[in-house]
């Protein structure tokens, strides 16, 4: 029975890939296909195709934009030359916009679905998922189409919404989703069950996930709101709602993952090993690694952070994140754009062709809660305890022995709570260590917001004096939504000198 269910699930996901991937854009000529599909059929594919972009493309870009990943110049000619030279154009990682903008349309379709039956769980989970991805679109691009998006033939040229307004809309959507899930008729509601390839229909966890995304939105816009009375009023109302005793967030052991039935075959492998692992059927075979595996390794900056060179404290996560390459006797890094041979991915990142994909880890949530308590956004909880729970959760997820790390690091500036004057620096630096390789895009965004970790070196081959703070609108927008995107008058300099609204520094 288990095998049959797995096969059926794979078939359902395959159908959605074929039927839905091209019906999400506004100019979709095939709308009748998706109109005939029930949410049960659409949901697995909606979750899976968006997650693939997040786990592979976005994760990879983020790790390259901060000093987490370097290139293997000994075995690949000029690895990541475009990324390390900061050659930002309208084609630079345009798949992030093109994929998320269109494929989140599946969630919108479920939200607006008029099929008979009580689909409140599907609709609520879709609102939460869409909010998750659209926060990243704002954090990477700023103003984006939102209120007029996903109307298919009804509006081929959606207007752009102000980025602050989109944030507010996402918070309202999350509130609606929580209400919809919490207050539905439990006797008639249709359970998601195995059609939910993220949480297997655990609606309490969906609510915790929603609260955590909402908290992240609030934390990001909190400093901006202090100088905007209307936004501050709205935010204070939302903060009050999160401080109710019944509200819970993702906690220890609460990783949000996805696995629709990943398998060690072509086209069905989990996104991270598919990009940074091995050829299908060759997992662990050093002679059949992917280009991403061969081209990528840690930076010297990161390795020296973890092996104690920079901090005086050995961090055992290093040997789980990275592994020896070739004849190496110790884990080595390379500078970004340098000529060295960095080590390869370790078992904490790369352990199986069918491994779960991470959407949001418990450690990320705990670091977020620590910051929120420290800033007074959350009125209960202990900021240091949450910070240390997050570190412990990180070690546990990576399968690393924490040993005496919490004690040894506590008085070390930059990585320990008591030893760091600015507690935000300790939180974000530890988050950078934890999410490097798992959610690189989050580490880039958090660096843009906070400036931590500090003293990160720029790539050897860039002529820019600072890191980019955003992506540029893609070629597809200039070709298909010309009138709405052209007034932004973006150039390559926009990626460096026009920050997202929450970057008030």
PDB file of C-alpha atoms in Angstrom, residues 120-398:
ATOM      1  CA  UNK A 120     -10.946  25.989   3.613  1.00  0.00           C
ATOM      2  CA  UNK A 121      -7.814  24.044   4.554  1.00  0.00           C
ATOM      3  CA  UNK A 122      -6.530  24.147   0.985  1.00  0.00           C
ATOM      4  CA  UNK A 123      -7.363  27.829   0.634  1.00  0.00           C
ATOM      5  CA  UNK A 124      -5.771  28.755   3.952  1.00  0.00           C
ATOM      6  CA  UNK A 125      -2.590  26.790   3.230  1.00  0.00           C
ATOM      7  CA  UNK A 126      -2.432  28.413  -0.214  1.00  0.00           C
ATOM      8  CA  UNK A 127      -2.663  31.911   1.267  1.00  0.00           C
ATOM      9  CA  UNK A 128       0.156  31.052   3.672  1.00  0.00           C
ATOM     10  CA  UNK A 129       2.328  29.577   0.914  1.00  0.00           C
ATOM     11  CA  UNK A 130       1.738  32.516  -1.403  1.00  0.00           C
ATOM     12  CA  UNK A 131       2.636  34.962   1.373  1.00  0.00           C
ATOM     13  CA  UNK A 132       5.857  33.030   2.044  1.00  0.00           C
ATOM     14  CA  UNK A 133       7.058  33.390  -1.542  1.00  0.00           C
ATOM     15  CA  UNK A 134       5.816  36.922  -2.100  1.00  0.00           C
ATOM     16  CA  UNK A 135       7.725  38.192   0.903  1.00  0.00           C
ATOM     17  CA  UNK A 136      10.857  36.996  -0.869  1.00  0.00           C
ATOM     18  CA  UNK A 137       9.789  38.694  -4.096  1.00  0.00           C
ATOM     19  CA  UNK A 138       9.458  41.994  -2.228  1.00  0.00           C
ATOM     20  CA  UNK A 139      12.725  41.431  -0.367  1.00  0.00           C
ATOM     21  CA  UNK A 140      14.545  40.852  -3.646  1.00  0.00           C
ATOM     22  CA  UNK A 141      12.821  43.289  -6.005  1.00  0.00           C
ATOM     23  CA  UNK A 142      10.946  45.961  -4.007  1.00  0.00           C
ATOM     24  CA  UNK A 143       7.737  47.108  -5.691  1.00  0.00           C
ATOM     25  CA  UNK A 144       6.036  44.225  -7.494  1.00  0.00           C
ATOM     26  CA  UNK A 145       2.706  43.405  -9.154  1.00  0.00           C
ATOM     27  CA  UNK A 146       0.418  41.866  -6.559  1.00  0.00           C
ATOM     28  CA  UNK A 147      -3.156  43.146  -6.382  1.00  0.00           C
ATOM     29  CA  UNK A 148      -3.680  42.758 -10.149  1.00  0.00           C
ATOM     30  CA  UNK A 149      -1.609  39.598 -10.590  1.00  0.00           C
ATOM     31  CA  UNK A 150      -2.825  36.104 -11.542  1.00  0.00           C
ATOM     32  CA  UNK A 151      -5.943  37.291 -13.343  1.00  0.00           C
ATOM     33  CA  UNK A 152      -4.936  35.319 -16.415  1.00  0.00           C
ATOM     34  CA  UNK A 153      -6.747  36.742 -19.438  1.00  0.00           C
ATOM     35  CA  UNK A 154      -8.458  39.353 -17.253  1.00  0.00           C
ATOM     36  CA  UNK A 155      -5.363  41.532 -16.980  1.00  0.00           C
ATOM     37  CA  UNK A 156      -2.303  40.958 -19.129  1.00  0.00           C
ATOM     38  CA  UNK A 157      -0.432  43.978 -17.744  1.00  0.00           C
ATOM     39  CA  UNK A 158      -0.642  44.054 -13.933  1.00  0.00           C
ATOM     40  CA  UNK A 159       0.296  47.308 -12.229  1.00  0.00           C
ATOM     41  CA  UNK A 160       3.031  47.441  -9.619  1.00  0.00           C
ATOM     42  CA  UNK A 161       2.115  47.775  -5.937  1.00  0.00           C
ATOM     43  CA  UNK A 162       4.198  49.679  -3.418  1.00  0.00           C
ATOM     44  CA  UNK A 163       6.393  47.239  -1.507  1.00  0.00           C
ATOM     45  CA  UNK A 164       5.154  48.395   1.907  1.00  0.00           C
ATOM     46  CA  UNK A 165       1.566  47.908   0.760  1.00  0.00           C
ATOM     47  CA  UNK A 166       2.404  44.380  -0.387  1.00  0.00           C
ATOM     48  CA  UNK A 167       3.867  43.589   3.039  1.00  0.00           C
ATOM     49  CA  UNK A 168       0.673  44.823   4.685  1.00  0.00           C
ATOM     50  CA  UNK A 169      -1.438  42.785   2.254  1.00  0.00           C
ATOM     51  CA  UNK A 170       0.595  39.664   3.039  1.00  0.00           C
ATOM     52  CA  UNK A 171       0.032  40.125   6.772  1.00  0.00           C
ATOM     53  CA  UNK A 172      -3.696  40.521   6.149  1.00  0.00           C
ATOM     54  CA  UNK A 173      -3.689  37.384   3.986  1.00  0.00           C
ATOM     55  CA  UNK A 174      -1.978  35.451   6.765  1.00  0.00           C
ATOM     56  CA  UNK A 175      -4.573  36.661   9.252  1.00  0.00           C
ATOM     57  CA  UNK A 176      -7.332  35.555   6.870  1.00  0.00           C
ATOM     58  CA  UNK A 177      -5.679  32.167   6.405  1.00  0.00           C
ATOM     59  CA  UNK A 178      -5.403  31.567  10.141  1.00  0.00           C
ATOM     60  CA  UNK A 179      -9.050  32.539  10.642  1.00  0.00           C
ATOM     61  CA  UNK A 180     -10.144  30.348   7.739  1.00  0.00           C
ATOM     62  CA  UNK A 181      -8.321  27.289   9.037  1.00  0.00           C
ATOM     63  CA  UNK A 182      -9.277  27.863  12.673  1.00  0.00           C
ATOM     64  CA  UNK A 183     -12.952  28.640  12.171  1.00  0.00           C
ATOM     65  CA  UNK A 184     -14.021  26.313   9.373  1.00  0.00           C
ATOM     66  CA  UNK A 185     -16.718  23.679   9.792  1.00  0.00           C
ATOM     67  CA  UNK A 186     -14.636  20.678  10.837  1.00  0.00           C
ATOM     68  CA  UNK A 187     -17.458  18.317   9.930  1.00  0.00           C
ATOM     69  CA  UNK A 188     -17.476  19.311   6.269  1.00  0.00           C
ATOM     70  CA  UNK A 189     -13.916  20.513   5.625  1.00  0.00           C
ATOM     71  CA  UNK A 190     -11.891  18.426   3.197  1.00  0.00           C
ATOM     72  CA  UNK A 191      -8.615  17.271   4.765  1.00  0.00           C
ATOM     73  CA  UNK A 192      -5.473  17.732   2.717  1.00  0.00           C
ATOM     74  CA  UNK A 193      -3.755  14.606   3.999  1.00  0.00           C
ATOM     75  CA  UNK A 194      -1.117  13.281   1.595  1.00  0.00           C
ATOM     76  CA  UNK A 195      -2.067  15.897  -1.007  1.00  0.00           C
ATOM     77  CA  UNK A 196      -0.159  18.274   1.272  1.00  0.00           C
ATOM     78  CA  UNK A 197       3.446  17.283   0.556  1.00  0.00           C
ATOM     79  CA  UNK A 198       4.760  19.771   3.110  1.00  0.00           C
ATOM     80  CA  UNK A 199       2.845  19.103   6.341  1.00  0.00           C
ATOM     81  CA  UNK A 200       0.695  16.081   5.499  1.00  0.00           C
ATOM     82  CA  UNK A 201      -2.426  18.003   6.455  1.00  0.00           C
ATOM     83  CA  UNK A 202      -1.234  19.114   9.908  1.00  0.00           C
ATOM     84  CA  UNK A 203      -3.256  22.319  10.132  1.00  0.00           C
ATOM     85  CA  UNK A 204      -1.938  23.290  13.569  1.00  0.00           C
ATOM     86  CA  UNK A 205       1.536  23.342  12.060  1.00  0.00           C
ATOM     87  CA  UNK A 206       0.264  25.415   9.134  1.00  0.00           C
ATOM     88  CA  UNK A 207      -0.961  27.977  11.662  1.00  0.00           C
ATOM     89  CA  UNK A 208       2.396  27.995  13.448  1.00  0.00           C
ATOM     90  CA  UNK A 209       4.064  28.478  10.071  1.00  0.00           C
ATOM     91  CA  UNK A 210       1.709  31.373   9.294  1.00  0.00           C
ATOM     92  CA  UNK A 211       2.425  33.048  12.626  1.00  0.00           C
ATOM     93  CA  UNK A 212       6.165  32.686  12.005  1.00  0.00           C
ATOM     94  CA  UNK A 213       5.961  34.243   8.525  1.00  0.00           C
ATOM     95  CA  UNK A 214       3.871  37.048   9.998  1.00  0.00           C
ATOM     96  CA  UNK A 215       6.492  37.607  12.691  1.00  0.00           C
ATOM     97  CA  UNK A 216       9.216  37.753  10.032  1.00  0.00           C
ATOM     98  CA  UNK A 217       7.265  40.369   8.078  1.00  0.00           C
ATOM     99  CA  UNK A 218       6.831  42.427  11.249  1.00  0.00           C
ATOM    100  CA  UNK A 219      10.474  42.140  12.314  1.00  0.00           C
ATOM    101  CA  UNK A 220      11.644  43.237   8.854  1.00  0.00           C
ATOM    102  CA  UNK A 221       9.414  46.304   8.719  1.00  0.00           C
ATOM    103  CA  UNK A 222       9.656  47.198  12.420  1.00  0.00           C
ATOM    104  CA  UNK A 223      12.437  49.803  12.192  1.00  0.00           C
ATOM    105  CA  UNK A 224      10.875  51.393   9.088  1.00  0.00           C
ATOM    106  CA  UNK A 225       7.530  51.708  10.892  1.00  0.00           C
ATOM    107  CA  UNK A 226       9.040  53.820  13.669  1.00  0.00           C
ATOM    108  CA  UNK A 227       9.124  56.754  11.251  1.00  0.00           C
ATOM    109  CA  UNK A 228       5.790  56.105   9.555  1.00  0.00           C
ATOM    110  CA  UNK A 229       2.759  56.740  11.749  1.00  0.00           C
ATOM    111  CA  UNK A 230       0.197  54.852   9.660  1.00  0.00           C
ATOM    112  CA  UNK A 231       2.387  51.774   9.252  1.00  0.00           C
ATOM    113  CA  UNK A 232       3.320  51.901  12.923  1.00  0.00           C
ATOM    114  CA  UNK A 233      -0.352  51.927  13.962  1.00  0.00           C
ATOM    115  CA  UNK A 234      -1.054  48.917  11.773  1.00  0.00           C
ATOM    116  CA  UNK A 235       2.054  47.126  13.005  1.00  0.00           C
ATOM    117  CA  UNK A 236       1.225  47.689  16.664  1.00  0.00           C
ATOM    118  CA  UNK A 237      -2.163  46.067  16.099  1.00  0.00           C
ATOM    119  CA  UNK A 238      -0.485  43.064  14.501  1.00  0.00           C
ATOM    120  CA  UNK A 239       2.109  42.830  17.263  1.00  0.00           C
ATOM    121  CA  UNK A 240      -0.692  42.766  19.813  1.00  0.00           C
ATOM    122  CA  UNK A 241      -2.329  39.886  17.944  1.00  0.00           C
ATOM    123  CA  UNK A 242       0.902  37.870  18.070  1.00  0.00           C
ATOM    124  CA  UNK A 243       1.275  38.413  21.798  1.00  0.00           C
ATOM    125  CA  UNK A 244      -1.911  36.552  22.669  1.00  0.00           C
ATOM    126  CA  UNK A 245      -1.285  33.503  24.830  1.00  0.00           C
ATOM    127  CA  UNK A 246      -2.809  31.164  22.245  1.00  0.00           C
ATOM    128  CA  UNK A 247      -0.384  32.150  19.463  1.00  0.00           C
ATOM    129  CA  UNK A 248       2.385  29.683  18.750  1.00  0.00           C
ATOM    130  CA  UNK A 249       5.351  29.756  16.363  1.00  0.00           C
ATOM    131  CA  UNK A 250       7.513  27.060  14.830  1.00  0.00           C
ATOM    132  CA  UNK A 251       9.613  25.686  17.669  1.00  0.00           C
ATOM    133  CA  UNK A 252      12.166  22.978  18.407  1.00  0.00           C
ATOM    134  CA  UNK A 253      11.716  20.091  15.978  1.00  0.00           C
ATOM    135  CA  UNK A 254       9.280  22.080  13.831  1.00  0.00           C
ATOM    136  CA  UNK A 255      11.156  22.169  10.515  1.00  0.00           C
ATOM    137  CA  UNK A 256       8.908  22.905   7.546  1.00  0.00           C
ATOM    138  CA  UNK A 257      10.000  20.574   4.764  1.00  0.00           C
ATOM    139  CA  UNK A 258       8.737  19.253   1.456  1.00  0.00           C
ATOM    140  CA  UNK A 259       8.916  15.815  -0.105  1.00  0.00           C
ATOM    141  CA  UNK A 260       6.402  14.797  -2.788  1.00  0.00           C
ATOM    142  CA  UNK A 261       8.148  11.440  -3.251  1.00  0.00           C
ATOM    143  CA  UNK A 262      11.627  12.450  -4.372  1.00  0.00           C
ATOM    144  CA  UNK A 263      13.513   9.500  -5.847  1.00  0.00           C
ATOM    145  CA  UNK A 264      16.941   8.605  -7.212  1.00  0.00           C
ATOM    146  CA  UNK A 265      15.859   8.856 -10.831  1.00  0.00           C
ATOM    147  CA  UNK A 266      16.118  11.545 -13.459  1.00  0.00           C
ATOM    148  CA  UNK A 267      13.568  14.378 -13.026  1.00  0.00           C
ATOM    149  CA  UNK A 268      12.471  13.109  -9.576  1.00  0.00           C
ATOM    150  CA  UNK A 269      15.487  13.875  -7.419  1.00  0.00           C
ATOM    151  CA  UNK A 270      15.254  16.295  -4.486  1.00  0.00           C
ATOM    152  CA  UNK A 271      16.188  19.826  -5.687  1.00  0.00           C
ATOM    153  CA  UNK A 272      19.402  20.297  -3.676  1.00  0.00           C
ATOM    154  CA  UNK A 273      21.096  16.997  -4.612  1.00  0.00           C
ATOM    155  CA  UNK A 274      19.752  17.369  -8.135  1.00  0.00           C
ATOM    156  CA  UNK A 275      21.729  20.619  -8.454  1.00  0.00           C
ATOM    157  CA  UNK A 276      24.638  20.143  -6.066  1.00  0.00           C
ATOM    158  CA  UNK A 277      24.889  16.358  -5.739  1.00  0.00           C
ATOM    159  CA  UNK A 278      25.257  13.436  -8.090  1.00  0.00           C
ATOM    160  CA  UNK A 279      23.829  12.063 -11.295  1.00  0.00           C
ATOM    161  CA  UNK A 280      20.723   9.918 -10.928  1.00  0.00           C
ATOM    162  CA  UNK A 281      21.604   6.484  -9.590  1.00  0.00           C
ATOM    163  CA  UNK A 282      25.137   7.593  -8.713  1.00  0.00           C
ATOM    164  CA  UNK A 283      24.762   9.143  -5.265  1.00  0.00           C
ATOM    165  CA  UNK A 284      28.104   9.132  -3.448  1.00  0.00           C
ATOM    166  CA  UNK A 285      30.072   8.330  -6.607  1.00  0.00           C
ATOM    167  CA  UNK A 286      32.747  11.030  -6.859  1.00  0.00           C
ATOM    168  CA  UNK A 287      33.072  10.336 -10.565  1.00  0.00           C
ATOM    169  CA  UNK A 288      29.480  11.313 -11.290  1.00  0.00           C
ATOM    170  CA  UNK A 289      28.967  14.583  -9.460  1.00  0.00           C
ATOM    171  CA  UNK A 290      26.884  17.409 -10.884  1.00  0.00           C
ATOM    172  CA  UNK A 291      28.433  20.605 -12.193  1.00  0.00           C
ATOM    173  CA  UNK A 292      27.091  22.442  -9.138  1.00  0.00           C
ATOM    174  CA  UNK A 293      28.896  20.004  -6.851  1.00  0.00           C
ATOM    175  CA  UNK A 294      32.176  20.300  -8.731  1.00  0.00           C
ATOM    176  CA  UNK A 295      32.006  24.082  -9.029  1.00  0.00           C
ATOM    177  CA  UNK A 296      31.054  24.954  -5.458  1.00  0.00           C
ATOM    178  CA  UNK A 297      32.624  24.939  -2.004  1.00  0.00           C
ATOM    179  CA  UNK A 298      32.908  27.056   1.134  1.00  0.00           C
ATOM    180  CA  UNK A 299      34.702  30.375   1.410  1.00  0.00           C
ATOM    181  CA  UNK A 300      37.883  30.785   3.379  1.00  0.00           C
ATOM    182  CA  UNK A 301      36.026  33.337   5.489  1.00  0.00           C
ATOM    183  CA  UNK A 302      33.405  30.755   6.524  1.00  0.00           C
ATOM    184  CA  UNK A 303      35.885  27.925   7.105  1.00  0.00           C
ATOM    185  CA  UNK A 304      38.022  30.121   9.354  1.00  0.00           C
ATOM    186  CA  UNK A 305      34.902  31.161  11.246  1.00  0.00           C
ATOM    187  CA  UNK A 306      34.064  27.559  11.972  1.00  0.00           C
ATOM    188  CA  UNK A 307      37.491  25.988  12.501  1.00  0.00           C
ATOM    189  CA  UNK A 308      38.332  28.489  15.231  1.00  0.00           C
ATOM    190  CA  UNK A 309      40.838  30.619  13.329  1.00  0.00           C
ATOM    191  CA  UNK A 310      38.631  33.717  13.569  1.00  0.00           C
ATOM    192  CA  UNK A 311      36.798  33.024  16.805  1.00  0.00           C
ATOM    193  CA  UNK A 312      39.011  30.717  18.880  1.00  0.00           C
ATOM    194  CA  UNK A 313      36.124  28.239  19.122  1.00  0.00           C
ATOM    195  CA  UNK A 314      35.871  25.068  17.083  1.00  0.00           C
ATOM    196  CA  UNK A 315      32.421  24.623  15.544  1.00  0.00           C
ATOM    197  CA  UNK A 316      31.689  20.965  14.772  1.00  0.00           C
ATOM    198  CA  UNK A 317      29.092  21.945  12.199  1.00  0.00           C
ATOM    199  CA  UNK A 318      31.973  22.505   9.772  1.00  0.00           C
ATOM    200  CA  UNK A 319      32.503  18.778   9.185  1.00  0.00           C
ATOM    201  CA  UNK A 320      28.785  18.262   8.579  1.00  0.00           C
ATOM    202  CA  UNK A 321      28.414  21.189   6.206  1.00  0.00           C
ATOM    203  CA  UNK A 322      31.510  20.373   4.153  1.00  0.00           C
ATOM    204  CA  UNK A 323      33.696  17.366   3.340  1.00  0.00           C
ATOM    205  CA  UNK A 324      37.180  16.738   2.024  1.00  0.00           C
ATOM    206  CA  UNK A 325      37.672  17.018  -1.713  1.00  0.00           C
ATOM    207  CA  UNK A 326      40.288  14.912  -3.431  1.00  0.00           C
ATOM    208  CA  UNK A 327      43.506  14.582  -1.444  1.00  0.00           C
ATOM    209  CA  UNK A 328      42.654  17.223   1.158  1.00  0.00           C
ATOM    210  CA  UNK A 329      43.454  16.400   4.776  1.00  0.00           C
ATOM    211  CA  UNK A 330      41.418  19.245   6.256  1.00  0.00           C
ATOM    212  CA  UNK A 331      38.404  21.234   5.122  1.00  0.00           C
ATOM    213  CA  UNK A 332      39.555  24.125   2.968  1.00  0.00           C
ATOM    214  CA  UNK A 333      37.913  27.256   1.620  1.00  0.00           C
ATOM    215  CA  UNK A 334      38.587  29.582  -1.283  1.00  0.00           C
ATOM    216  CA  UNK A 335      38.032  33.274  -1.744  1.00  0.00           C
ATOM    217  CA  UNK A 336      35.226  34.256  -4.088  1.00  0.00           C
ATOM    218  CA  UNK A 337      36.935  34.583  -7.443  1.00  0.00           C
ATOM    219  CA  UNK A 338      40.139  33.071  -6.062  1.00  0.00           C
ATOM    220  CA  UNK A 339      42.260  30.305  -7.575  1.00  0.00           C
ATOM    221  CA  UNK A 340      41.956  27.712  -4.801  1.00  0.00           C
ATOM    222  CA  UNK A 341      40.365  24.300  -4.363  1.00  0.00           C
ATOM    223  CA  UNK A 342      37.577  24.432  -1.756  1.00  0.00           C
ATOM    224  CA  UNK A 343      36.142  21.383  -0.063  1.00  0.00           C
ATOM    225  CA  UNK A 344      32.839  19.884  -1.182  1.00  0.00           C
ATOM    226  CA  UNK A 345      29.414  19.521   0.389  1.00  0.00           C
ATOM    227  CA  UNK A 346      29.126  17.433   3.524  1.00  0.00           C
ATOM    228  CA  UNK A 347      26.430  15.067   4.789  1.00  0.00           C
ATOM    229  CA  UNK A 348      24.620  17.804   6.699  1.00  0.00           C
ATOM    230  CA  UNK A 349      23.682  19.385   3.381  1.00  0.00           C
ATOM    231  CA  UNK A 350      23.849  16.455   1.009  1.00  0.00           C
ATOM    232  CA  UNK A 351      22.742  13.100   2.385  1.00  0.00           C
ATOM    233  CA  UNK A 352      20.332  11.444  -0.040  1.00  0.00           C
ATOM    234  CA  UNK A 353      18.894  11.891  -3.544  1.00  0.00           C
ATOM    235  CA  UNK A 354      15.454  11.773  -1.928  1.00  0.00           C
ATOM    236  CA  UNK A 355      16.188  14.040   1.031  1.00  0.00           C
ATOM    237  CA  UNK A 356      13.547  16.464   2.279  1.00  0.00           C
ATOM    238  CA  UNK A 357      13.747  20.007   1.001  1.00  0.00           C
ATOM    239  CA  UNK A 358      13.822  22.707   3.670  1.00  0.00           C
ATOM    240  CA  UNK A 359      11.296  25.547   3.443  1.00  0.00           C
ATOM    241  CA  UNK A 360      11.753  27.004   6.938  1.00  0.00           C
ATOM    242  CA  UNK A 361      13.826  25.422   9.677  1.00  0.00           C
ATOM    243  CA  UNK A 362      13.042  25.424  13.379  1.00  0.00           C
ATOM    244  CA  UNK A 363      16.363  27.173  13.983  1.00  0.00           C
ATOM    245  CA  UNK A 364      15.432  30.031  11.649  1.00  0.00           C
ATOM    246  CA  UNK A 365      12.178  30.492  13.538  1.00  0.00           C
ATOM    247  CA  UNK A 366      13.950  30.440  16.898  1.00  0.00           C
ATOM    248  CA  UNK A 367      16.541  33.020  15.802  1.00  0.00           C
ATOM    249  CA  UNK A 368      13.657  35.176  14.569  1.00  0.00           C
ATOM    250  CA  UNK A 369      11.834  34.843  17.880  1.00  0.00           C
ATOM    251  CA  UNK A 370      15.033  35.717  19.760  1.00  0.00           C
ATOM    252  CA  UNK A 371      15.348  38.953  17.792  1.00  0.00           C
ATOM    253  CA  UNK A 372      11.665  39.740  18.298  1.00  0.00           C
ATOM    254  CA  UNK A 373      11.919  39.261  22.071  1.00  0.00           C
ATOM    255  CA  UNK A 374      15.121  41.292  22.253  1.00  0.00           C
ATOM    256  CA  UNK A 375      13.457  44.182  20.391  1.00  0.00           C
ATOM    257  CA  UNK A 376      10.308  43.997  22.506  1.00  0.00           C
ATOM    258  CA  UNK A 377       8.081  42.860  19.645  1.00  0.00           C
ATOM    259  CA  UNK A 378       7.239  39.692  21.558  1.00  0.00           C
ATOM    260  CA  UNK A 379       6.493  40.293  25.208  1.00  0.00           C
ATOM    261  CA  UNK A 380       7.157  36.770  26.454  1.00  0.00           C
ATOM    262  CA  UNK A 381      10.130  34.463  26.114  1.00  0.00           C
ATOM    263  CA  UNK A 382      13.827  34.764  26.886  1.00  0.00           C
ATOM    264  CA  UNK A 383      15.922  36.117  24.033  1.00  0.00           C
ATOM    265  CA  UNK A 384      19.131  34.357  25.067  1.00  0.00           C
ATOM    266  CA  UNK A 385      17.397  31.035  25.668  1.00  0.00           C
ATOM    267  CA  UNK A 386      15.723  31.224  22.246  1.00  0.00           C
ATOM    268  CA  UNK A 387      19.083  32.119  20.671  1.00  0.00           C
ATOM    269  CA  UNK A 388      20.764  29.113  22.242  1.00  0.00           C
ATOM    270  CA  UNK A 389      17.823  26.837  21.405  1.00  0.00           C
ATOM    271  CA  UNK A 390      18.263  27.951  17.789  1.00  0.00           C
ATOM    272  CA  UNK A 391      21.961  27.018  17.829  1.00  0.00           C
ATOM    273  CA  UNK A 392      21.177  23.648  19.407  1.00  0.00           C
ATOM    274  CA  UNK A 393      18.495  23.065  16.777  1.00  0.00           C
ATOM    275  CA  UNK A 394      21.023  23.898  14.071  1.00  0.00           C
ATOM    276  CA  UNK A 395      23.489  21.317  15.380  1.00  0.00           C
ATOM    277  CA  UNK A 396      20.731  18.728  15.676  1.00  0.00           C
ATOM    278  CA  UNK A 397      19.465  19.287  12.133  1.00  0.00           C
ATOM    279  CA  UNK A 398      22.963  18.977  10.707  1.00  0.00           C
TER     280      UNK A 398
END
